[in-house]
PDB file of C-alpha atoms and ligand atoms in Angstrom:
ATOM      1  CA  MET A  10     -45.867  22.383   1.657  1.00 47.00           C
ATOM      2  CA  ALA A  11     -48.564  20.699   2.530  1.00 48.00           C
ATOM      3  CA  GLU A  12     -50.956  23.319  -0.136  1.00 51.00           C
ATOM      4  CA  ALA A  13     -48.867  20.352  -2.435  1.00 56.00           C
ATOM      5  CA  ALA A  14     -50.655  17.854  -1.360  1.00 61.00           C
ATOM      6  CA  THR A  15     -53.786  19.613  -1.111  1.00 56.00           C
ATOM      7  CA  GLN A  16     -53.820  20.269  -5.473  1.00 66.00           C
ATOM      8  CA  MET A  17     -53.786  16.870  -5.928  1.00 77.00           C
ATOM      9  CA  LYS A  18     -56.857  15.362  -7.131  1.00 78.00           C
ATOM     10  CA  VAL A  19     -58.629  12.301  -5.510  1.00 86.00           C
ATOM     11  CA  SER A  20     -61.352  10.540  -7.968  1.00 86.00           C
ATOM     12  CA  ASP A  21     -64.637   9.782  -5.996  1.00 87.00           C
ATOM     13  CA  GLU A  22     -64.384   6.430  -7.667  1.00 93.00           C
ATOM     14  CA  ILE A  23     -62.848   3.813  -5.692  1.00 96.00           C
ATOM     15  CA  ALA A  24     -59.771   1.758  -6.226  1.00 97.00           C
ATOM     16  CA  ILE A  25     -59.125  -0.736  -3.532  1.00 97.00           C
ATOM     17  CA  THR A  26     -61.561  -1.636  -0.816  1.00 97.00           C
ATOM     18  CA  ILE A  27     -60.097  -3.783   1.968  1.00 98.00           C
ATOM     19  CA  THR A  28     -63.233  -5.477   4.285  1.00 98.00           C
ATOM     20  CA  LYS A  29     -62.377  -7.058   7.130  1.00 98.00           C
ATOM     21  CA  MET A  30     -59.365  -9.096   6.580  1.00 98.00           C
ATOM     22  CA  ASN A  31     -57.263 -11.242   8.188  1.00 98.00           C
ATOM     23  CA  LYS A  32     -53.941 -12.912   8.045  1.00 98.00           C
ATOM     24  CA  TRP A  33     -52.655 -15.945   9.999  1.00 98.00           C
ATOM     25  CA  TYR A  34     -48.867 -17.099   9.177  1.00 97.00           C
ATOM     26  CA  GLY A  35     -50.096 -20.767  10.253  1.00 96.00           C
ATOM     27  CA  SER A  36     -50.964 -19.604  13.862  1.00 97.00           C
ATOM     28  CA  PHE A  37     -50.022 -16.637  14.359  1.00 98.00           C
ATOM     29  CA  HIS A  38     -52.318 -13.500  13.506  1.00 98.00           C
ATOM     30  CA  VAL A  39     -50.291 -11.016  11.785  1.00 98.00           C
ATOM     31  CA  LEU A  40     -53.589  -8.500  10.534  1.00 98.00           C
ATOM     32  CA  ARG A  41     -56.559  -8.037  12.453  1.00 98.00           C
ATOM     33  CA  ASP A  42     -59.564  -6.913  11.108  1.00 98.00           C
ATOM     34  CA  ILE A  43     -58.077  -4.979   8.451  1.00 98.00           C
ATOM     35  CA  ASP A  44     -60.759  -2.082   6.690  1.00 98.00           C
ATOM     36  CA  LEU A  45     -58.996   0.582   4.226  1.00 98.00           C
ATOM     37  CA  VAL A  46     -61.003   1.792   0.786  1.00 97.00           C
ATOM     38  CA  VAL A  47     -58.831   3.562  -0.928  1.00 97.00           C
ATOM     39  CA  ASN A  48     -59.954   6.213  -3.170  1.00 97.00           C
ATOM     40  CA  ARG A  49     -58.336   6.558  -7.266  1.00 96.00           C
ATOM     41  CA  GLY A  50     -55.699   9.085  -6.457  1.00 96.00           C
ATOM     42  CA  GLU A  51     -55.076   8.700  -3.141  1.00 97.00           C
ATOM     43  CA  ARG A  52     -51.885   9.134  -1.484  1.00 97.00           C
ATOM     44  CA  ILE A  53     -51.758   7.116   1.150  1.00 98.00           C
ATOM     45  CA  VAL A  54     -48.277   6.729   4.015  1.00 98.00           C
ATOM     46  CA  ILE A  55     -48.579   3.776   6.342  1.00 98.00           C
ATOM     47  CA  CYS A  56     -46.025   3.457   8.441  1.00 98.00           C
ATOM     48  CA  GLY A  57     -45.567   1.988  12.080  1.00 97.00           C
ATOM     49  CA  PRO A  58     -43.250  -1.113  14.004  1.00 97.00           C
ATOM     50  CA  SER A  59     -41.045  -3.422  12.384  1.00 96.00           C
ATOM     51  CA  GLY A  60     -43.442  -6.281  12.216  1.00 97.00           C
ATOM     52  CA  SER A  61     -46.493  -5.090  13.104  1.00 98.00           C
ATOM     53  CA  GLY A  62     -47.916  -6.288   9.861  1.00 98.00           C
ATOM     54  CA  LYS A  63     -47.070  -3.410   7.275  1.00 98.00           C
ATOM     55  CA  SER A  64     -45.474  -5.223   4.654  1.00 98.00           C
ATOM     56  CA  THR A  65     -47.797  -8.152   5.094  1.00 98.00           C
ATOM     57  CA  LEU A  66     -51.179  -5.929   4.424  1.00 98.00           C
ATOM     58  CA  ILE A  67     -49.534  -4.509   1.242  1.00 97.00           C
ATOM     59  CA  ARG A  68     -48.468  -8.056   0.046  1.00 96.00           C
ATOM     60  CA  CYS A  69     -51.782  -9.374   0.090  1.00 97.00           C
ATOM     61  CA  ILE A  70     -53.062  -6.344  -1.767  1.00 96.00           C
ATOM     62  CA  ASN A  71     -50.968  -7.917  -5.360  1.00 91.00           C
ATOM     63  CA  ALA A  72     -51.893 -11.760  -3.760  1.00 92.00           C
ATOM     64  CA  LEU A  73     -48.092 -11.523  -2.886  1.00 93.00           C
ATOM     65  CA  GLU A  74     -50.063 -13.289   0.254  1.00 95.00           C
ATOM     66  CA  GLU A  75     -52.765 -14.480   0.614  1.00 94.00           C
ATOM     67  CA  HIS A  76     -55.158 -13.909   2.906  1.00 95.00           C
ATOM     68  CA  GLN A  77     -57.937 -15.797   5.188  1.00 96.00           C
ATOM     69  CA  GLN A  78     -60.812 -13.746   6.149  1.00 96.00           C
ATOM     70  CA  GLY A  79     -62.111 -11.406   4.717  1.00 97.00           C
ATOM     71  CA  SER A  80     -62.338  -9.706   1.220  1.00 96.00           C
ATOM     72  CA  ILE A  81     -59.568  -7.682  -0.861  1.00 97.00           C
ATOM     73  CA  GLU A  82     -61.184  -5.602  -4.262  1.00 96.00           C
ATOM     74  CA  VAL A  83     -59.043  -3.780  -7.026  1.00 96.00           C
ATOM     75  CA  ASP A  84     -60.637  -1.991  -9.888  1.00 92.00           C
ATOM     76  CA  GLY A  85     -63.450  -4.171  -9.048  1.00 92.00           C
ATOM     77  CA  THR A  86     -62.072  -7.205  -9.218  1.00 94.00           C
ATOM     78  CA  LEU A  87     -62.142  -9.387  -6.313  1.00 94.00           C
ATOM     79  CA  LEU A  88     -58.938 -11.326  -5.058  1.00 93.00           C
ATOM     80  CA  SER A  89     -60.144 -14.813  -4.870  1.00 87.00           C
ATOM     81  CA  SER A  90     -57.957 -17.596  -5.209  1.00 82.00           C
ATOM     82  CA  ASP A  91     -59.187 -17.578  -9.330  1.00 86.00           C
ATOM     83  CA  LEU A  92     -55.688 -17.107 -11.476  1.00 87.00           C
ATOM     84  CA  LYS A  93     -57.620 -14.899 -13.570  1.00 90.00           C
ATOM     85  CA  ASN A  94     -58.530 -12.319 -10.987  1.00 91.00           C
ATOM     86  CA  ILE A  95     -55.016 -12.621  -9.509  1.00 91.00           C
ATOM     87  CA  ASP A  96     -53.790 -12.326 -12.918  1.00 90.00           C
ATOM     88  CA  LYS A  97     -55.956  -8.704 -13.460  1.00 90.00           C
ATOM     89  CA  ILE A  98     -54.819  -7.342 -10.445  1.00 92.00           C
ATOM     90  CA  ARG A  99     -51.173  -7.579 -10.583  1.00 90.00           C
ATOM     91  CA  SER A 100     -51.208  -6.556 -14.021  1.00 90.00           C
ATOM     92  CA  GLU A 101     -52.931  -3.307 -12.848  1.00 92.00           C
ATOM     93  CA  VAL A 102     -51.023  -2.823  -9.639  1.00 96.00           C
ATOM     94  CA  GLY A 103     -47.094  -2.223  -9.405  1.00 96.00           C
ATOM     95  CA  MET A 104     -44.914  -2.569  -6.362  1.00 95.00           C
ATOM     96  CA  CYS A 105     -41.423  -1.666  -5.586  1.00 96.00           C
ATOM     97  CA  PHE A 106     -39.412  -2.972  -2.584  1.00 93.00           C
ATOM     98  CA  GLN A 107     -36.882  -2.026  -0.409  1.00 92.00           C
ATOM     99  CA  HIS A 108     -34.503  -4.308  -1.991  1.00 92.00           C
ATOM    100  CA  PHE A 109     -34.682  -3.658  -5.964  1.00 88.00           C
ATOM    101  CA  ASN A 110     -35.075  -6.992  -7.627  1.00 91.00           C
ATOM    102  CA  LEU A 111     -33.522  -6.210 -10.643  1.00 96.00           C
ATOM    103  CA  PHE A 112     -31.876  -8.538 -13.299  1.00 97.00           C
ATOM    104  CA  PRO A 113     -28.828  -8.774 -12.255  1.00 97.00           C
ATOM    105  CA  HIS A 114     -27.380 -10.286 -16.185  1.00 98.00           C
ATOM    106  CA  LEU A 115     -29.164  -7.927 -17.252  1.00 98.00           C
ATOM    107  CA  THR A 116     -29.077  -4.655 -19.182  1.00 98.00           C
ATOM    108  CA  ILE A 117     -30.959  -1.771 -17.229  1.00 98.00           C
ATOM    109  CA  LEU A 118     -33.020  -1.641 -20.768  1.00 98.00           C
ATOM    110  CA  GLU A 119     -33.653  -5.486 -20.559  1.00 98.00           C
ATOM    111  CA  ASN A 120     -34.857  -5.144 -17.192  1.00 98.00           C
ATOM    112  CA  CYS A 121     -37.722  -2.597 -18.094  1.00 98.00           C
ATOM    113  CA  THR A 122     -38.890  -4.341 -21.461  1.00 98.00           C
ATOM    114  CA  LEU A 123     -38.468  -8.508 -19.631  1.00 97.00           C
ATOM    115  CA  ALA A 124     -42.708  -8.222 -18.805  1.00 95.00           C
ATOM    116  CA  PRO A 125     -44.145  -6.780 -21.089  1.00 96.00           C
ATOM    117  CA  ILE A 126     -42.273  -8.375 -23.869  1.00 96.00           C
ATOM    118  CA  TRP A 127     -43.119 -12.038 -22.629  1.00 94.00           C
ATOM    119  CA  VAL A 128     -46.429 -11.455 -20.191  1.00 91.00           C
ATOM    120  CA  ARG A 129     -48.360  -8.452 -22.678  1.00 91.00           C
ATOM    121  CA  LYS A 130     -46.246  -9.761 -25.664  1.00 94.00           C
ATOM    122  CA  THR A 131     -45.612  -5.962 -27.081  1.00 96.00           C
ATOM    123  CA  PRO A 132     -43.568  -6.274 -29.603  1.00 98.00           C
ATOM    124  CA  LYS A 133     -40.093  -5.750 -28.657  1.00 98.00           C
ATOM    125  CA  LYS A 134     -39.601  -1.879 -30.169  1.00 98.00           C
ATOM    126  CA  GLU A 135     -42.267  -0.685 -28.930  1.00 98.00           C
ATOM    127  CA  ALA A 136     -41.447  -2.228 -25.084  1.00 98.00           C
ATOM    128  CA  GLU A 137     -38.234  -0.713 -25.549  1.00 98.00           C
ATOM    129  CA  GLU A 138     -39.828   3.321 -26.883  1.00 98.00           C
ATOM    130  CA  THR A 139     -41.789   2.637 -23.764  1.00 98.00           C
ATOM    131  CA  ALA A 140     -38.351   1.440 -21.358  1.00 98.00           C
ATOM    132  CA  MET A 141     -36.829   4.755 -22.046  1.00 98.00           C
ATOM    133  CA  HIS A 142     -40.178   6.877 -21.936  1.00 97.00           C
ATOM    134  CA  PHE A 143     -40.002   6.057 -18.409  1.00 97.00           C
ATOM    135  CA  LEU A 144     -36.149   5.936 -18.101  1.00 97.00           C
ATOM    136  CA  GLU A 145     -36.136   9.270 -18.764  1.00 96.00           C
ATOM    137  CA  LYS A 146     -39.609  10.274 -16.992  1.00 95.00           C
ATOM    138  CA  VAL A 147     -36.695   9.198 -13.930  1.00 96.00           C
ATOM    139  CA  LYS A 148     -34.189  10.292 -15.070  1.00 95.00           C
ATOM    140  CA  ILE A 149     -31.293   8.288 -15.938  1.00 95.00           C
ATOM    141  CA  PRO A 150     -31.860   7.438 -20.152  1.00 97.00           C
ATOM    142  CA  ASP A 151     -28.063   6.735 -20.356  1.00 97.00           C
ATOM    143  CA  GLN A 152     -27.950   4.696 -18.175  1.00 97.00           C
ATOM    144  CA  ALA A 153     -29.878   2.074 -19.889  1.00 98.00           C
ATOM    145  CA  ASN A 154     -27.094   0.216 -21.439  1.00 98.00           C
ATOM    146  CA  LYS A 155     -25.559  -0.498 -18.521  1.00 98.00           C
ATOM    147  CA  TYR A 156     -26.189  -3.774 -16.037  1.00 98.00           C
ATOM    148  CA  PRO A 157     -27.902  -3.546 -11.965  1.00 97.00           C
ATOM    149  CA  GLY A 158     -24.215  -3.468 -10.451  1.00 97.00           C
ATOM    150  CA  GLN A 159     -23.190  -0.574 -12.731  1.00 98.00           C
ATOM    151  CA  LEU A 160     -25.984   1.520 -11.067  1.00 97.00           C
ATOM    152  CA  SER A 161     -25.920   3.696  -7.578  1.00 96.00           C
ATOM    153  CA  GLY A 162     -28.370   1.789  -5.106  1.00 96.00           C
ATOM    154  CA  GLY A 163     -30.747   4.990  -6.032  1.00 96.00           C
ATOM    155  CA  GLN A 164     -30.236   4.663  -9.937  1.00 96.00           C
ATOM    156  CA  GLN A 165     -31.205   1.110  -9.340  1.00 97.00           C
ATOM    157  CA  GLN A 166     -33.829   2.339  -6.759  1.00 96.00           C
ATOM    158  CA  ARG A 167     -35.280   4.145  -9.873  1.00 96.00           C
ATOM    159  CA  VAL A 168     -35.450   1.635 -12.804  1.00 97.00           C
ATOM    160  CA  ALA A 169     -36.963  -0.588 -10.227  1.00 97.00           C
ATOM    161  CA  ILE A 170     -40.069   2.421 -10.334  1.00 97.00           C
ATOM    162  CA  ALA A 171     -39.453   2.508 -13.877  1.00 97.00           C
ATOM    163  CA  ARG A 172     -40.192  -1.232 -14.878  1.00 97.00           C
ATOM    164  CA  SER A 173     -43.417  -1.148 -12.816  1.00 97.00           C
ATOM    165  CA  LEU A 174     -44.509   2.381 -14.928  1.00 97.00           C
ATOM    166  CA  CYS A 175     -43.968   0.197 -18.417  1.00 97.00           C
ATOM    167  CA  MET A 176     -46.493  -2.245 -17.307  1.00 95.00           C
ATOM    168  CA  ARG A 177     -48.816   0.819 -16.890  1.00 95.00           C
ATOM    169  CA  PRO A 178     -50.193   0.132 -13.242  1.00 96.00           C
ATOM    170  CA  ARG A 179     -53.279   2.559 -12.604  1.00 96.00           C
ATOM    171  CA  ILE A 180     -52.111   1.850  -8.042  1.00 97.00           C
ATOM    172  CA  MET A 181     -47.922   1.833  -7.243  1.00 98.00           C
ATOM    173  CA  LEU A 182     -47.295  -0.275  -4.023  1.00 98.00           C
ATOM    174  CA  PHE A 183     -43.900   0.928  -2.140  1.00 98.00           C
ATOM    175  CA  ASP A 184     -42.263  -0.592   0.498  1.00 97.00           C
ATOM    176  CA  GLU A 185     -39.695   0.951   2.177  1.00 97.00           C
ATOM    177  CA  PRO A 186     -38.420   1.776  -1.252  1.00 96.00           C
ATOM    178  CA  THR A 187     -35.640   4.266   0.497  1.00 96.00           C
ATOM    179  CA  SER A 188     -35.095   2.369   3.713  1.00 95.00           C
ATOM    180  CA  ALA A 189     -31.642   0.060   2.023  1.00 93.00           C
ATOM    181  CA  LEU A 190     -30.325   3.723   0.504  1.00 94.00           C
ATOM    182  CA  ASP A 191     -27.579   6.062   1.489  1.00 92.00           C
ATOM    183  CA  PRO A 192     -28.948   9.342   2.645  1.00 91.00           C
ATOM    184  CA  GLU A 193     -27.469  11.256  -0.377  1.00 90.00           C
ATOM    185  CA  MET A 194     -29.790   9.106  -2.640  1.00 93.00           C
ATOM    186  CA  ILE A 195     -32.867   9.491  -0.774  1.00 96.00           C
ATOM    187  CA  LYS A 196     -34.175  12.447  -2.177  1.00 95.00           C
ATOM    188  CA  GLU A 197     -33.770  11.383  -5.991  1.00 94.00           C
ATOM    189  CA  VAL A 198     -35.898   8.284  -5.290  1.00 96.00           C
ATOM    190  CA  LEU A 199     -38.456  10.492  -3.134  1.00 96.00           C
ATOM    191  CA  ASP A 200     -38.543  13.202  -6.050  1.00 95.00           C
ATOM    192  CA  THR A 201     -39.824  10.385  -8.594  1.00 96.00           C
ATOM    193  CA  MET A 202     -42.219   8.757  -5.893  1.00 96.00           C
ATOM    194  CA  ILE A 203     -43.974  13.016  -6.160  1.00 95.00           C
ATOM    195  CA  GLU A 204     -43.449  13.551  -9.347  1.00 95.00           C
ATOM    196  CA  LEU A 205     -45.981  10.262  -9.625  1.00 96.00           C
ATOM    197  CA  ALA A 206     -48.347  11.531  -6.854  1.00 95.00           C
ATOM    198  CA  GLU A 207     -48.692  14.600  -9.035  1.00 94.00           C
ATOM    199  CA  GLU A 208     -49.370  13.168 -12.069  1.00 94.00           C
ATOM    200  CA  GLY A 209     -51.663  11.292 -10.281  1.00 94.00           C
ATOM    201  CA  MET A 210     -51.356   7.869  -9.413  1.00 96.00           C
ATOM    202  CA  THR A 211     -52.268   5.514  -6.944  1.00 97.00           C
ATOM    203  CA  MET A 212     -50.723   4.841  -4.150  1.00 98.00           C
ATOM    204  CA  LEU A 213     -49.809   3.385  -1.140  1.00 98.00           C
ATOM    205  CA  CYS A 214     -46.555   3.959   0.466  1.00 98.00           C
ATOM    206  CA  VAL A 215     -44.983   1.763   3.641  1.00 98.00           C
ATOM    207  CA  THR A 216     -42.764   4.495   5.286  1.00 97.00           C
ATOM    208  CA  HIS A 217     -40.770   6.349   7.850  1.00 94.00           C
ATOM    209  CA  GLU A 218     -39.817   9.679   5.512  1.00 95.00           C
ATOM    210  CA  MET A 219     -42.134  11.597   7.744  1.00 94.00           C
ATOM    211  CA  GLY A 220     -40.977  14.919   5.105  1.00 94.00           C
ATOM    212  CA  PHE A 221     -42.697  12.723   2.263  1.00 96.00           C
ATOM    213  CA  ALA A 222     -45.785  11.844   4.159  1.00 96.00           C
ATOM    214  CA  ARG A 223     -46.271  15.468   4.644  1.00 95.00           C
ATOM    215  CA  GLN A 224     -45.612  16.791   1.471  1.00 94.00           C
ATOM    216  CA  VAL A 225     -47.107  13.987  -0.216  1.00 95.00           C
ATOM    217  CA  ALA A 226     -49.306  12.155   1.599  1.00 97.00           C
ATOM    218  CA  ASN A 227     -53.538  12.580   1.855  1.00 95.00           C
ATOM    219  CA  ARG A 228     -54.008  10.537   4.153  1.00 97.00           C
ATOM    220  CA  VAL A 229     -51.246   8.558   7.497  1.00 98.00           C
ATOM    221  CA  ILE A 230     -52.255   5.278   8.533  1.00 98.00           C
ATOM    222  CA  PHE A 231     -50.509   3.837  12.153  1.00 98.00           C
ATOM    223  CA  MET A 232     -50.856   0.312  12.330  1.00 98.00           C
ATOM    224  CA  ASP A 233     -49.422  -1.819  15.276  1.00 98.00           C
ATOM    225  CA  ALA A 234     -49.931  -5.431  16.247  1.00 98.00           C
ATOM    226  CA  GLY A 235     -51.322  -6.169  12.863  1.00 98.00           C
ATOM    227  CA  GLN A 236     -54.500  -3.564  13.395  1.00 98.00           C
ATOM    228  CA  ILE A 237     -55.050   0.366  11.923  1.00 98.00           C
ATOM    229  CA  VAL A 238     -54.539   1.723  15.023  1.00 98.00           C
ATOM    230  CA  GLU A 239     -55.062   5.412  13.977  1.00 97.00           C
ATOM    231  CA  GLN A 240     -55.508   7.178  10.092  1.00 97.00           C
ATOM    232  CA  ASN A 241     -55.858  11.328   9.845  1.00 97.00           C
ATOM    233  CA  GLU A 242     -54.838  13.319   7.465  1.00 96.00           C
ATOM    234  CA  PRO A 243     -51.216  14.852   7.909  1.00 96.00           C
ATOM    235  CA  GLU A 244     -51.295  17.475   9.610  1.00 95.00           C
ATOM    236  CA  ALA A 245     -53.873  16.022  12.445  1.00 96.00           C
ATOM    237  CA  PHE A 246     -51.903  12.963  12.533  1.00 97.00           C
ATOM    238  CA  PHE A 247     -48.676  14.276  13.070  1.00 96.00           C
ATOM    239  CA  ASN A 248     -49.566  16.860  15.250  1.00 96.00           C
ATOM    240  CA  ASN A 249     -52.429  15.828  17.159  1.00 96.00           C
ATOM    241  CA  PRO A 250     -51.681  11.769  17.190  1.00 97.00           C
ATOM    242  CA  GLN A 251     -54.916  10.191  19.454  1.00 97.00           C
ATOM    243  CA  SER A 252     -53.456   6.153  20.717  1.00 97.00           C
ATOM    244  CA  PRO A 253     -50.709   6.370  22.809  1.00 97.00           C
ATOM    245  CA  ARG A 254     -49.399   3.751  20.676  1.00 97.00           C
ATOM    246  CA  THR A 255     -48.912   6.199  17.759  1.00 97.00           C
ATOM    247  CA  GLN A 256     -47.690   8.724  20.231  1.00 97.00           C
ATOM    248  CA  LEU A 257     -45.198   6.603  21.227  1.00 96.00           C
ATOM    249  CA  PHE A 258     -44.410   5.451  18.376  1.00 96.00           C
ATOM    250  CA  LEU A 259     -44.184   9.465  16.602  1.00 95.00           C
ATOM    251  CA  SER A 260     -41.747  10.501  19.709  1.00 94.00           C
ATOM    252  CA  GLN A 261     -39.282   7.894  18.692  1.00 93.00           C
ATOM    253  CA  ILE A 262     -38.672   8.615  15.164  1.00 89.00           C
ATOM    254  CA  LEU A 263     -39.635  12.430  15.166  1.00 79.00           C
TER     255      LEU A 263
HETATM  256  P1  ADP B 311     -43.329  -4.865   9.168  1.00 50.59           P
HETATM  257  O1  ADP B 311     -43.651  -4.428   7.421  1.00 50.59           O
HETATM  258  O2  ADP B 311     -44.393  -3.935   9.679  1.00 50.59           O
HETATM  259  O3  ADP B 311     -42.019  -4.708  10.032  1.00 50.59           O
HETATM  260  P2  ADP B 311     -44.016  -7.814   8.089  1.00 50.59           P
HETATM  261  O4  ADP B 311     -45.802  -7.449   7.988  1.00 50.59           O
HETATM  262  O5  ADP B 311     -42.682  -7.853   7.238  1.00 50.59           O
HETATM  263  O6  ADP B 311     -44.302  -6.292   9.279  1.00 50.59           O
HETATM  264  O7  ADP B 311     -44.219  -8.773   9.820  1.00 50.59           O
HETATM  265  C1  ADP B 311     -45.333  -8.963  10.236  1.00 50.59           C
HETATM  266  C2  ADP B 311     -45.065 -10.115  11.826  1.00 50.59           C
HETATM  267  O8  ADP B 311     -45.484 -11.392  10.603  1.00 50.59           O
HETATM  268  C3  ADP B 311     -44.202  -9.922  12.224  1.00 50.59           C
HETATM  269  O9  ADP B 311     -43.897 -10.573  13.029  1.00 50.59           O
HETATM  270  C4  ADP B 311     -42.981 -11.208  11.053  1.00 50.59           C
HETATM  271  O10 ADP B 311     -41.922 -11.531  12.001  1.00 50.59           O
HETATM  272  C5  ADP B 311     -44.642 -11.950  11.026  1.00 50.59           C
HETATM  273  N1  ADP B 311     -43.768 -12.669   9.270  1.00 50.59           N
HETATM  274  C6  ADP B 311     -44.010 -12.159   8.332  1.00 50.59           C
HETATM  275  N2  ADP B 311     -43.217 -12.861   7.621  1.00 50.59           N
HETATM  276  C7  ADP B 311     -43.659 -14.407   7.776  1.00 50.59           C
HETATM  277  C8  ADP B 311     -43.729 -15.331   7.278  1.00 50.59           C
HETATM  278  N3  ADP B 311     -43.068 -15.598   5.644  1.00 50.59           N
HETATM  279  N4  ADP B 311     -43.610 -16.124   7.998  1.00 50.59           N
HETATM  280  C9  ADP B 311     -44.019 -16.576   9.620  1.00 50.59           C
HETATM  281  N5  ADP B 311     -44.452 -15.026   9.670  1.00 50.59           N
HETATM  282  C10 ADP B 311     -43.920 -14.184   9.131  1.00 50.59           C
HETATM  283 MG1   MG B 312     -41.937  -4.671   6.182  1.00 50.59          MG
END
């Protein structure tokens, strides 16, 4: 399994650079001196205890949360309060959450074409063709005219992934995409993510699916109390964790 990950290419080109980034919620210092460079094609799994700042970090990368110190650069664009930069970064970064956040009153197809039509001004027919392409990719083209409530959780999450892909992102962020799913549906979502990884998508995934981390990640990052405590390639990370905090965490989840 580890071989699969090493065969996937990582380019020398840099996709994301985070330098000395700090964030506070009011007086609460939630992210501390985060330094992280992500190369194009990298697949990074972020793990750590609840409340350690994983979601906040992911959300800072596409400006769903504001950081107060340090810098975040995505594809050469500096994330600043300049709305143009924020728009540019968001157009390149797709995101999938634990709760799929599909629009319940729109069909699966409409969920997938909404942003391309209204944000990108893509002609409807073209947007629908693209949507069908990605619904085929996540293996549910036959559900295109149903509503989210008629689909299983695993299917809804795959729609959410397809919907993100319709915006042609260069980077995908995942925040615990399988943690709201029944066990039998986890695999179908992970399989979709594995396929994306194999196609070279740059991915940052917050997940506690350690089998996925071993198979797909080229780097695992452990966060605790707002810091990156440790990072390593999966084999070394799981077999030989250095920090006592990482050791404790792994002993609790493995
Ligand atoms: P994780 O994803 O690792 O569980 P989060 O990034 O969600 O952690 O949260 C990190 C810390 O920040 C937690 O203590 C959480 O309670 C706090 N927090 C998260 N969101 C907010 C917010 N909007 N306002 C204030 N505190 C928050
Ligand atoms: Mg979280």
